[in-house]
Amino acid sequence: MKIGIDSYCFHRLFGEVYDAQEQPEKLMTVEEYLDYAHELGVEGVSLETCFLPSLEDDYLKELGKKIKDYGFDCVFAWGHPNGLERGLNPEAFEEMKQLIPKTKLLGTDVMRITGSAFDWRHENHRDQIARLIPMYKEATKIAEDCGVKLAAENHIDFTADEMLEMIQAVDSPNFGINFDTGNFLRLLDDPIAGMEKLAPYVFSTHIKDLKMREDAKPTDWFFFSGVPVGFGMVNNMALAEILSKHDYKGFLAVEIDHPVDEWMNLEKEAVAVSVKNLRKIGNTFK
C-alpha cells in the first residue's frame, strides 16, 4: 500500500503557527515540501490549497510537472480551516466549484473538500446535512464532467453514519470520503467501525495518530493531540487492513496537527518517523 504525506504536517513552516509553537526561522516553500517528500521516498503527496502561493493555472501546471517528475500520486486538498461552514458560506462554495477543474492540472483526479469543522459540531446536524447535500450534488455534477472525484473529509464535525448518509444521498461514484483516522476519534466515534462502513467510498486518507493531553480540556479540539504514527492510540494497522480488503487504490497520507509537547516544532522528524512506521503497515498489505 502506497505511503504519502499531507502538507498540513508542516503548517507551522507554511506560516500557520499555533499559540504553543515557536515562529519558524524560515518558512518552507511548496517546492521544498515536495523535495522533502521525495527525499523520504514516499509515493504520494496531498497539497493543501491554503498553503499554495497561487491557484492560477500556470502555477498549478508547473507544480504538476514537478509532481509528475517525482512520480507522486497526488490529492488536491481544499477546505482548511472551515470549508463550506456547514453550508452557510456561499463564497466558499463558489471557490470550491471553481477549483474542481483545476484538480487535473496537478495530474490527479482526487480533490479533498470539507463541509464543516469542529466549531459547529454541537449545532443541529440535521440542518447542516440538509444544506450540504444539495451543495455536494451540484459540485459532484461538475466533478463528473471533469473526471474528478470529490473526497469529503470528516473534519471533526460529522460521525461515520452522517458521512455515509451524505455519500449515499449524493449517490455518485465521483463522491466519497477523505477518511481521517484521527478525526472520528476526536468525536468519540469509533474509527474502526466507521471504516467498516465507509471503506468502499474512500478516495483518500489522512493517517493520524493521537494522544490525550493532560493539560487540555475535553472541549478543546486538541484534547487528542498529534504524535507520529505508531506512538498513539489509533489502530491504523486495523484501518489499513479494512482498506486493503476493499482494494483501496489511493495512498496512506501522514497528517500531524497540534503535536504534543515532545514533538512540538519537530515536523520533519515526526513525519520521517511516521513514514517509517506507516511503511511497515503498508508493506503488510502488498
PDB file of C-alpha atoms in Angstrom:
ATOM      1  CA  MET A   1       0.000   0.000   0.000  1.00  0.00           C
ATOM      2  CA  LYS A   2       1.400   3.382  -1.025  1.00  0.00           C
ATOM      3  CA  ILE A   3       2.553   5.939   1.566  1.00  0.00           C
ATOM      4  CA  GLY A   4       2.262   9.710   1.339  1.00  0.00           C
ATOM      5  CA  ILE A   5       2.338  12.989   3.269  1.00  0.00           C
ATOM      6  CA  ASP A   6      -0.222  15.764   3.611  1.00  0.00           C
ATOM      7  CA  SER A   7       1.323  19.229   3.561  1.00  0.00           C
ATOM      8  CA  TYR A   8      -0.600  20.177   6.721  1.00  0.00           C
ATOM      9  CA  CYS A   9       2.080  18.306   8.657  1.00  0.00           C
ATOM     10  CA  PHE A  10       4.191  21.413   8.027  1.00  0.00           C
ATOM     11  CA  HIS A  11       1.550  24.044   8.821  1.00  0.00           C
ATOM     12  CA  ARG A  12       3.919  25.932  11.159  1.00  0.00           C
ATOM     13  CA  LEU A  13       6.573  26.085   8.444  1.00  0.00           C
ATOM     14  CA  PHE A  14       3.951  27.333   5.987  1.00  0.00           C
ATOM     15  CA  GLY A  15       3.035  30.162   8.369  1.00  0.00           C
ATOM     16  CA  GLU A  16       0.125  28.758  10.387  1.00  0.00           C
ATOM     17  CA  VAL A  17       1.635  28.848  13.870  1.00  0.00           C
ATOM     18  CA  TYR A  18      -0.356  27.625  16.868  1.00  0.00           C
ATOM     19  CA  ASP A  19      -0.149  29.536  20.157  1.00  0.00           C
ATOM     20  CA  ALA A  20       2.038  26.861  21.754  1.00  0.00           C
ATOM     21  CA  GLN A  21       4.522  26.825  18.881  1.00  0.00           C
ATOM     22  CA  GLU A  22       7.632  28.807  18.047  1.00  0.00           C
ATOM     23  CA  GLN A  23       7.744  31.012  14.989  1.00  0.00           C
ATOM     24  CA  PRO A  24       9.928  29.285  12.383  1.00  0.00           C
ATOM     25  CA  GLU A  25      13.210  30.911  11.453  1.00  0.00           C
ATOM     26  CA  LYS A  26      12.425  30.281   7.804  1.00  0.00           C
ATOM     27  CA  LEU A  27       9.230  29.374   6.004  1.00  0.00           C
ATOM     28  CA  MET A  28       9.016  26.283   3.816  1.00  0.00           C
ATOM     29  CA  THR A  29       8.062  26.550   0.159  1.00  0.00           C
ATOM     30  CA  VAL A  30       5.726  24.094  -1.538  1.00  0.00           C
ATOM     31  CA  GLU A  31       8.630  23.018  -3.724  1.00  0.00           C
ATOM     32  CA  GLU A  32      10.754  22.286  -0.640  1.00  0.00           C
ATOM     33  CA  TYR A  33       7.900  20.226   0.757  1.00  0.00           C
ATOM     34  CA  LEU A  34       7.849  18.158  -2.425  1.00  0.00           C
ATOM     35  CA  ASP A  35      11.627  17.792  -2.280  1.00  0.00           C
ATOM     36  CA  TYR A  36      11.427  16.506   1.298  1.00  0.00           C
ATOM     37  CA  ALA A  37       8.665  14.054   0.398  1.00  0.00           C
ATOM     38  CA  HIS A  38      10.876  12.777  -2.423  1.00  0.00           C
ATOM     39  CA  GLU A  39      13.822  12.519  -0.030  1.00  0.00           C
ATOM     40  CA  LEU A  40      11.733  10.296   2.248  1.00  0.00           C
ATOM     41  CA  GLY A  41      10.808   8.098  -0.704  1.00  0.00           C
ATOM     42  CA  VAL A  42       7.037   8.374  -0.378  1.00  0.00           C
ATOM     43  CA  GLU A  43       4.686   7.721  -3.268  1.00  0.00           C
ATOM     44  CA  GLY A  44       2.050  10.381  -2.646  1.00  0.00           C
ATOM     45  CA  VAL A  45       1.525  13.987  -1.590  1.00  0.00           C
ATOM     46  CA  SER A  46      -1.571  15.893  -0.560  1.00  0.00           C
ATOM     47  CA  LEU A  47      -1.398  19.630  -1.249  1.00  0.00           C
ATOM     48  CA  GLU A  48      -3.449  21.932   0.983  1.00  0.00           C
ATOM     49  CA  THR A  49      -4.660  24.822  -1.171  1.00  0.00           C
ATOM     50  CA  CYS A  50      -4.345  27.231   1.776  1.00  0.00           C
ATOM     51  CA  PHE A  51      -0.555  26.858   1.589  1.00  0.00           C
ATOM     52  CA  LEU A  52      -0.211  27.277  -2.180  1.00  0.00           C
ATOM     53  CA  PRO A  53       1.159  30.702  -3.195  1.00  0.00           C
ATOM     54  CA  SER A  54      -1.123  30.744  -6.232  1.00  0.00           C
ATOM     55  CA  LEU A  55      -4.132  28.905  -7.615  1.00  0.00           C
ATOM     56  CA  GLU A  56      -3.642  30.257 -11.119  1.00  0.00           C
ATOM     57  CA  ASP A  57      -3.477  27.694 -13.917  1.00  0.00           C
ATOM     58  CA  ASP A  58       0.128  28.407 -14.901  1.00  0.00           C
ATOM     59  CA  TYR A  59       1.422  27.845 -11.377  1.00  0.00           C
ATOM     60  CA  LEU A  60      -0.583  24.664 -10.898  1.00  0.00           C
ATOM     61  CA  LYS A  61       0.676  23.315 -14.223  1.00  0.00           C
ATOM     62  CA  GLU A  62       4.286  23.917 -13.169  1.00  0.00           C
ATOM     63  CA  LEU A  63       3.605  22.260  -9.834  1.00  0.00           C
ATOM     64  CA  GLY A  64       2.012  19.366 -11.694  1.00  0.00           C
ATOM     65  CA  LYS A  65       5.195  18.899 -13.706  1.00  0.00           C
ATOM     66  CA  LYS A  66       7.271  18.616 -10.542  1.00  0.00           C
ATOM     67  CA  ILE A  67       4.785  16.162  -9.063  1.00  0.00           C
ATOM     68  CA  LYS A  68       4.975  14.088 -12.243  1.00  0.00           C
ATOM     69  CA  ASP A  69       8.793  14.221 -12.287  1.00  0.00           C
ATOM     70  CA  TYR A  70       8.853  12.791  -8.769  1.00  0.00           C
ATOM     71  CA  GLY A  71       6.279  10.159  -9.690  1.00  0.00           C
ATOM     72  CA  PHE A  72       3.895  11.171  -6.920  1.00  0.00           C
ATOM     73  CA  ASP A  73       0.242  10.314  -6.644  1.00  0.00           C
ATOM     74  CA  CYS A  74      -1.497  13.498  -5.533  1.00  0.00           C
ATOM     75  CA  VAL A  75      -4.569  14.875  -3.771  1.00  0.00           C
ATOM     76  CA  PHE A  76      -5.684  18.483  -4.281  1.00  0.00           C
ATOM     77  CA  ALA A  77      -6.901  19.409  -0.785  1.00  0.00           C
ATOM     78  CA  TRP A  78      -9.362  22.286  -0.389  1.00  0.00           C
ATOM     79  CA  GLY A  79     -11.230  23.340   2.737  1.00  0.00           C
ATOM     80  CA  HIS A  80      -8.908  24.288   5.583  1.00  0.00           C
ATOM     81  CA  PRO A  81      -9.903  25.517   8.059  1.00  0.00           C
ATOM     82  CA  ASN A  82     -13.697  25.736   7.817  1.00  0.00           C
ATOM     83  CA  GLY A  83     -14.704  24.565   4.346  1.00  0.00           C
ATOM     84  CA  LEU A  84     -18.311  25.337   3.499  1.00  0.00           C
ATOM     85  CA  GLU A  85     -19.017  26.366   7.123  1.00  0.00           C
ATOM     86  CA  ARG A  86     -21.831  23.789   7.416  1.00  0.00           C
ATOM     87  CA  GLY A  87     -23.371  25.059   4.204  1.00  0.00           C
ATOM     88  CA  LEU A  88     -23.571  28.735   5.165  1.00  0.00           C
ATOM     89  CA  ASN A  89     -20.667  30.179   3.168  1.00  0.00           C
ATOM     90  CA  PRO A  90     -21.740  30.704  -0.453  1.00  0.00           C
ATOM     91  CA  GLU A  91     -18.418  32.387  -1.338  1.00  0.00           C
ATOM     92  CA  ALA A  92     -16.509  29.305  -0.217  1.00  0.00           C
ATOM     93  CA  PHE A  93     -18.879  27.134  -2.252  1.00  0.00           C
ATOM     94  CA  GLU A  94     -18.186  29.162  -5.396  1.00  0.00           C
ATOM     95  CA  GLU A  95     -14.437  28.917  -4.786  1.00  0.00           C
ATOM     96  CA  MET A  96     -14.667  25.167  -4.265  1.00  0.00           C
ATOM     97  CA  LYS A  97     -16.607  24.677  -7.506  1.00  0.00           C
ATOM     98  CA  GLN A  98     -14.172  26.831  -9.476  1.00  0.00           C
ATOM     99  CA  LEU A  99     -11.240  24.753  -8.227  1.00  0.00           C
ATOM    100  CA  ILE A 100     -12.676  21.378  -9.248  1.00  0.00           C
ATOM    101  CA  PRO A 101     -11.467  21.564 -12.873  1.00  0.00           C
ATOM    102  CA  LYS A 102      -8.027  22.735 -11.686  1.00  0.00           C
ATOM    103  CA  THR A 103      -7.505  19.405  -9.942  1.00  0.00           C
ATOM    104  CA  LYS A 104      -6.417  17.884 -13.228  1.00  0.00           C
ATOM    105  CA  LEU A 105      -3.657  20.496 -13.632  1.00  0.00           C
ATOM    106  CA  LEU A 106      -1.769  18.725 -10.843  1.00  0.00           C
ATOM    107  CA  GLY A 107      -2.059  15.406 -12.635  1.00  0.00           C
ATOM    108  CA  THR A 108      -4.602  13.973 -10.236  1.00  0.00           C
ATOM    109  CA  ASP A 109      -8.333  13.249 -10.222  1.00  0.00           C
ATOM    110  CA  VAL A 110      -8.934  13.473  -6.437  1.00  0.00           C
ATOM    111  CA  MET A 111      -9.950  16.683  -4.678  1.00  0.00           C
ATOM    112  CA  ARG A 112     -10.419  16.730  -0.892  1.00  0.00           C
ATOM    113  CA  ILE A 113     -13.190  19.029   0.329  1.00  0.00           C
ATOM    114  CA  THR A 114     -14.654  19.897   3.735  1.00  0.00           C
ATOM    115  CA  GLY A 115     -18.220  20.805   4.599  1.00  0.00           C
ATOM    116  CA  SER A 116     -17.805  21.991   8.151  1.00  0.00           C
ATOM    117  CA  ALA A 117     -15.403  21.985  11.106  1.00  0.00           C
ATOM    118  CA  PHE A 118     -15.020  21.427  14.834  1.00  0.00           C
ATOM    119  CA  ASP A 119     -16.517  24.788  15.846  1.00  0.00           C
ATOM    120  CA  TRP A 120     -20.019  23.742  14.784  1.00  0.00           C
ATOM    121  CA  ARG A 121     -20.015  20.094  15.840  1.00  0.00           C
ATOM    122  CA  HIS A 122     -22.658  20.700  18.536  1.00  0.00           C
ATOM    123  CA  GLU A 123     -25.092  22.562  16.286  1.00  0.00           C
ATOM    124  CA  ASN A 124     -28.088  20.795  14.781  1.00  0.00           C
ATOM    125  CA  HIS A 125     -26.556  18.300  12.363  1.00  0.00           C
ATOM    126  CA  ARG A 126     -29.846  17.670  10.570  1.00  0.00           C
ATOM    127  CA  ASP A 127     -29.909  21.293   9.411  1.00  0.00           C
ATOM    128  CA  GLN A 128     -26.262  21.172   8.373  1.00  0.00           C
ATOM    129  CA  ILE A 129     -26.660  17.957   6.391  1.00  0.00           C
ATOM    130  CA  ALA A 130     -29.805  19.277   4.702  1.00  0.00           C
ATOM    131  CA  ARG A 131     -27.823  22.299   3.468  1.00  0.00           C
ATOM    132  CA  LEU A 132     -24.718  20.368   2.445  1.00  0.00           C
ATOM    133  CA  ILE A 133     -26.328  17.583   0.406  1.00  0.00           C
ATOM    134  CA  PRO A 134     -27.627  19.829  -2.419  1.00  0.00           C
ATOM    135  CA  MET A 135     -24.293  21.684  -2.480  1.00  0.00           C
ATOM    136  CA  TYR A 136     -22.436  18.383  -2.753  1.00  0.00           C
ATOM    137  CA  LYS A 137     -24.793  17.223  -5.518  1.00  0.00           C
ATOM    138  CA  GLU A 138     -24.189  20.395  -7.524  1.00  0.00           C
ATOM    139  CA  ALA A 139     -20.421  20.175  -7.060  1.00  0.00           C
ATOM    140  CA  THR A 140     -20.416  16.483  -7.956  1.00  0.00           C
ATOM    141  CA  LYS A 141     -22.055  17.190 -11.308  1.00  0.00           C
ATOM    142  CA  ILE A 142     -19.126  19.485 -12.101  1.00  0.00           C
ATOM    143  CA  ALA A 143     -16.708  16.820 -10.884  1.00  0.00           C
ATOM    144  CA  GLU A 144     -18.345  14.182 -13.079  1.00  0.00           C
ATOM    145  CA  ASP A 145     -17.958  16.408 -16.130  1.00  0.00           C
ATOM    146  CA  CYS A 146     -14.278  16.988 -15.294  1.00  0.00           C
ATOM    147  CA  GLY A 147     -13.429  13.397 -14.401  1.00  0.00           C
ATOM    148  CA  VAL A 148     -12.677  14.380 -10.789  1.00  0.00           C
ATOM    149  CA  LYS A 149     -13.551  12.548  -7.572  1.00  0.00           C
ATOM    150  CA  LEU A 150     -14.590  14.648  -4.571  1.00  0.00           C
ATOM    151  CA  ALA A 151     -13.441  13.284  -1.217  1.00  0.00           C
ATOM    152  CA  ALA A 152     -15.377  14.961   1.608  1.00  0.00           C
ATOM    153  CA  GLU A 153     -13.468  14.794   4.884  1.00  0.00           C
ATOM    154  CA  ASN A 154     -14.789  14.019   8.342  1.00  0.00           C
ATOM    155  CA  HIS A 155     -13.371  17.302   9.648  1.00  0.00           C
ATOM    156  CA  ILE A 156     -14.064  16.822  13.368  1.00  0.00           C
ATOM    157  CA  ASP A 157     -17.680  17.549  12.505  1.00  0.00           C
ATOM    158  CA  PHE A 158     -19.737  14.571  11.324  1.00  0.00           C
ATOM    159  CA  THR A 159     -19.863  10.970  12.509  1.00  0.00           C
ATOM    160  CA  ALA A 160     -19.291   7.999  10.242  1.00  0.00           C
ATOM    161  CA  ASP A 161     -23.035   7.414   9.964  1.00  0.00           C
ATOM    162  CA  GLU A 162     -23.591  11.034   8.968  1.00  0.00           C
ATOM    163  CA  MET A 163     -20.805  10.910   6.375  1.00  0.00           C
ATOM    164  CA  LEU A 164     -22.328   7.720   4.976  1.00  0.00           C
ATOM    165  CA  GLU A 165     -25.753   9.369   4.832  1.00  0.00           C
ATOM    166  CA  MET A 166     -24.398  12.246   2.740  1.00  0.00           C
ATOM    167  CA  ILE A 167     -22.421   9.958   0.434  1.00  0.00           C
ATOM    168  CA  GLN A 168     -25.461   7.800  -0.214  1.00  0.00           C
ATOM    169  CA  ALA A 169     -27.681  10.858  -0.747  1.00  0.00           C
ATOM    170  CA  VAL A 170     -25.327  12.282  -3.389  1.00  0.00           C
ATOM    171  CA  ASP A 171     -25.249   8.820  -4.952  1.00  0.00           C
ATOM    172  CA  SER A 172     -22.378   9.224  -7.388  1.00  0.00           C
ATOM    173  CA  PRO A 173     -19.182   7.220  -7.998  1.00  0.00           C
ATOM    174  CA  ASN A 174     -17.451  10.620  -8.036  1.00  0.00           C
ATOM    175  CA  PHE A 175     -18.351  11.487  -4.436  1.00  0.00           C
ATOM    176  CA  GLY A 176     -16.768   9.739  -1.463  1.00  0.00           C
ATOM    177  CA  ILE A 177     -14.651  10.413   1.587  1.00  0.00           C
ATOM    178  CA  ASN A 178     -11.210  11.521   2.647  1.00  0.00           C
ATOM    179  CA  PHE A 179     -11.083   9.246   5.690  1.00  0.00           C
ATOM    180  CA  ASP A 180      -9.263  10.934   8.572  1.00  0.00           C
ATOM    181  CA  THR A 181      -8.368   8.230  11.065  1.00  0.00           C
ATOM    182  CA  GLY A 182      -7.999  10.649  13.983  1.00  0.00           C
ATOM    183  CA  ASN A 183     -10.917  12.991  13.478  1.00  0.00           C
ATOM    184  CA  PHE A 184     -13.573  10.371  14.191  1.00  0.00           C
ATOM    185  CA  LEU A 185     -11.802   9.623  17.476  1.00  0.00           C
ATOM    186  CA  ARG A 186     -11.975  13.320  18.320  1.00  0.00           C
ATOM    187  CA  LEU A 187     -15.766  12.981  18.126  1.00  0.00           C
ATOM    188  CA  LEU A 188     -15.584   9.791  20.239  1.00  0.00           C
ATOM    189  CA  ASP A 189     -16.795   7.912  17.163  1.00  0.00           C
ATOM    190  CA  ASP A 190     -15.050   4.557  16.679  1.00  0.00           C
ATOM    191  CA  PRO A 191     -12.825   4.877  13.574  1.00  0.00           C
ATOM    192  CA  ILE A 192     -12.695   1.102  13.089  1.00  0.00           C
ATOM    193  CA  ALA A 193     -16.483   0.804  12.959  1.00  0.00           C
ATOM    194  CA  GLY A 194     -16.526   3.869  10.722  1.00  0.00           C
ATOM    195  CA  MET A 195     -14.049   2.346   8.294  1.00  0.00           C
ATOM    196  CA  GLU A 196     -16.108  -0.831   8.076  1.00  0.00           C
ATOM    197  CA  LYS A 197     -19.000   1.286   6.799  1.00  0.00           C
ATOM    198  CA  LEU A 198     -17.081   3.754   4.668  1.00  0.00           C
ATOM    199  CA  ALA A 199     -14.204   1.771   3.115  1.00  0.00           C
ATOM    200  CA  PRO A 200     -15.994   1.297  -0.252  1.00  0.00           C
ATOM    201  CA  TYR A 201     -16.180   5.090  -0.588  1.00  0.00           C
ATOM    202  CA  VAL A 202     -12.643   6.064   0.466  1.00  0.00           C
ATOM    203  CA  PHE A 203     -10.771   8.043  -2.207  1.00  0.00           C
ATOM    204  CA  SER A 204      -8.021   9.401   0.044  1.00  0.00           C
ATOM    205  CA  THR A 205      -6.851   9.356   3.648  1.00  0.00           C
ATOM    206  CA  HIS A 206      -5.305  11.294   6.496  1.00  0.00           C
ATOM    207  CA  ILE A 207      -3.457   8.858   8.709  1.00  0.00           C
ATOM    208  CA  LYS A 208      -3.292  10.443  12.141  1.00  0.00           C
ATOM    209  CA  ASP A 209      -2.194   9.089  15.478  1.00  0.00           C
ATOM    210  CA  LEU A 210      -3.317  10.817  18.655  1.00  0.00           C
ATOM    211  CA  LYS A 211      -2.561  11.046  22.348  1.00  0.00           C
ATOM    212  CA  MET A 212      -4.639  12.691  25.090  1.00  0.00           C
ATOM    213  CA  ARG A 213      -3.245  15.894  26.568  1.00  0.00           C
ATOM    214  CA  GLU A 214      -3.490  16.198  30.346  1.00  0.00           C
ATOM    215  CA  ASP A 215      -3.272  19.995  30.138  1.00  0.00           C
ATOM    216  CA  ALA A 216      -6.177  20.373  27.685  1.00  0.00           C
ATOM    217  CA  LYS A 217      -9.902  20.494  28.309  1.00  0.00           C
ATOM    218  CA  PRO A 218     -12.053  17.756  26.747  1.00  0.00           C
ATOM    219  CA  THR A 219     -13.817  20.505  24.773  1.00  0.00           C
ATOM    220  CA  ASP A 220     -10.539  21.592  23.127  1.00  0.00           C
ATOM    221  CA  TRP A 221     -10.137  20.248  19.591  1.00  0.00           C
ATOM    222  CA  PHE A 222      -6.557  19.328  20.516  1.00  0.00           C
ATOM    223  CA  PHE A 223      -7.546  17.330  23.612  1.00  0.00           C
ATOM    224  CA  PHE A 224      -6.385  14.485  21.381  1.00  0.00           C
ATOM    225  CA  SER A 225      -3.091  15.875  20.030  1.00  0.00           C
ATOM    226  CA  GLY A 226      -0.825  14.647  17.285  1.00  0.00           C
ATOM    227  CA  VAL A 227       2.024  12.165  17.612  1.00  0.00           C
ATOM    228  CA  PRO A 228       3.924  10.245  14.950  1.00  0.00           C
ATOM    229  CA  VAL A 229       2.174   7.169  13.569  1.00  0.00           C
ATOM    230  CA  GLY A 230       2.704   4.295  15.993  1.00  0.00           C
ATOM    231  CA  PHE A 231       3.033   6.490  19.100  1.00  0.00           C
ATOM    232  CA  GLY A 232      -0.657   6.971  19.875  1.00  0.00           C
ATOM    233  CA  MET A 233      -3.970   5.261  20.372  1.00  0.00           C
ATOM    234  CA  VAL A 234      -5.283   4.946  16.785  1.00  0.00           C
ATOM    235  CA  ASN A 235      -5.175   1.411  15.404  1.00  0.00           C
ATOM    236  CA  ASN A 236      -4.020   2.375  11.927  1.00  0.00           C
ATOM    237  CA  MET A 237      -2.993  -1.206  11.144  1.00  0.00           C
ATOM    238  CA  ALA A 238      -6.601  -2.349  11.515  1.00  0.00           C
ATOM    239  CA  LEU A 239      -7.833   0.578   9.440  1.00  0.00           C
ATOM    240  CA  ALA A 240      -5.345  -0.184   6.654  1.00  0.00           C
ATOM    241  CA  GLU A 241      -6.388  -3.828   6.718  1.00  0.00           C
ATOM    242  CA  ILE A 242     -10.013  -2.875   6.087  1.00  0.00           C
ATOM    243  CA  LEU A 243      -8.959  -0.594   3.242  1.00  0.00           C
ATOM    244  CA  SER A 244      -6.883  -3.382   1.736  1.00  0.00           C
ATOM    245  CA  LYS A 245      -9.851  -5.762   1.804  1.00  0.00           C
ATOM    246  CA  HIS A 246     -11.800  -3.187  -0.208  1.00  0.00           C
ATOM    247  CA  ASP A 247      -8.960  -2.824  -2.748  1.00  0.00           C
ATOM    248  CA  TYR A 248      -8.162   0.786  -1.853  1.00  0.00           C
ATOM    249  CA  LYS A 249      -6.135   2.364  -4.681  1.00  0.00           C
ATOM    250  CA  GLY A 250      -5.031   5.595  -3.007  1.00  0.00           C
ATOM    251  CA  PHE A 251      -2.178   6.237  -0.621  1.00  0.00           C
ATOM    252  CA  LEU A 252      -1.947   6.428   3.163  1.00  0.00           C
ATOM    253  CA  ALA A 253      -1.161  10.092   3.834  1.00  0.00           C
ATOM    254  CA  VAL A 254       0.509  11.015   7.103  1.00  0.00           C
ATOM    255  CA  GLU A 255      -1.082  14.053   8.741  1.00  0.00           C
ATOM    256  CA  ILE A 256       0.038  15.528  12.061  1.00  0.00           C
ATOM    257  CA  ASP A 257      -1.678  18.510  13.669  1.00  0.00           C
ATOM    258  CA  HIS A 258      -1.218  20.196  17.050  1.00  0.00           C
ATOM    259  CA  PRO A 259       1.694  17.971  18.155  1.00  0.00           C
ATOM    260  CA  VAL A 260       2.188  17.035  21.781  1.00  0.00           C
ATOM    261  CA  ASP A 261       4.950  18.939  23.580  1.00  0.00           C
ATOM    262  CA  GLU A 262       7.731  16.434  22.937  1.00  0.00           C
ATOM    263  CA  TRP A 263       7.137  16.681  19.172  1.00  0.00           C
ATOM    264  CA  MET A 264       6.397  20.414  19.040  1.00  0.00           C
ATOM    265  CA  ASN A 265       8.419  22.230  16.361  1.00  0.00           C
ATOM    266  CA  LEU A 266       9.892  18.923  15.120  1.00  0.00           C
ATOM    267  CA  GLU A 267       7.832  18.493  11.976  1.00  0.00           C
ATOM    268  CA  LYS A 268      10.424  16.842   9.775  1.00  0.00           C
ATOM    269  CA  GLU A 269      11.467  14.383  12.447  1.00  0.00           C
ATOM    270  CA  ALA A 270       7.854  13.469  13.279  1.00  0.00           C
ATOM    271  CA  VAL A 271       6.981  12.974   9.624  1.00  0.00           C
ATOM    272  CA  ALA A 272      10.071  10.842   8.996  1.00  0.00           C
ATOM    273  CA  VAL A 273       9.207   8.561  11.931  1.00  0.00           C
ATOM    274  CA  SER A 274       5.584   8.375  10.768  1.00  0.00           C
ATOM    275  CA  VAL A 275       6.592   7.441   7.230  1.00  0.00           C
ATOM    276  CA  LYS A 276       8.889   4.715   8.560  1.00  0.00           C
ATOM    277  CA  ASN A 277       6.183   3.222  10.775  1.00  0.00           C
ATOM    278  CA  LEU A 278       3.453   3.642   8.187  1.00  0.00           C
ATOM    279  CA  ARG A 279       5.656   1.913   5.624  1.00  0.00           C
ATOM    280  CA  LYS A 280       5.662  -1.150   7.908  1.00  0.00           C
ATOM    281  CA  ILE A 281       1.864  -1.079   7.855  1.00  0.00           C
ATOM    282  CA  GLY A 282       1.700  -0.544   4.105  1.00  0.00           C
ATOM    283  CA  ASN A 283       4.135  -3.357   3.388  1.00  0.00           C
ATOM    284  CA  THR A 284       1.858  -5.773   5.247  1.00  0.00           C
ATOM    285  CA  PHE A 285      -0.741  -5.440   2.505  1.00  0.00           C
ATOM    286  CA  LYS A 286       1.367  -5.720  -0.652  1.00  0.00           C
TER     287      LYS A 286
END
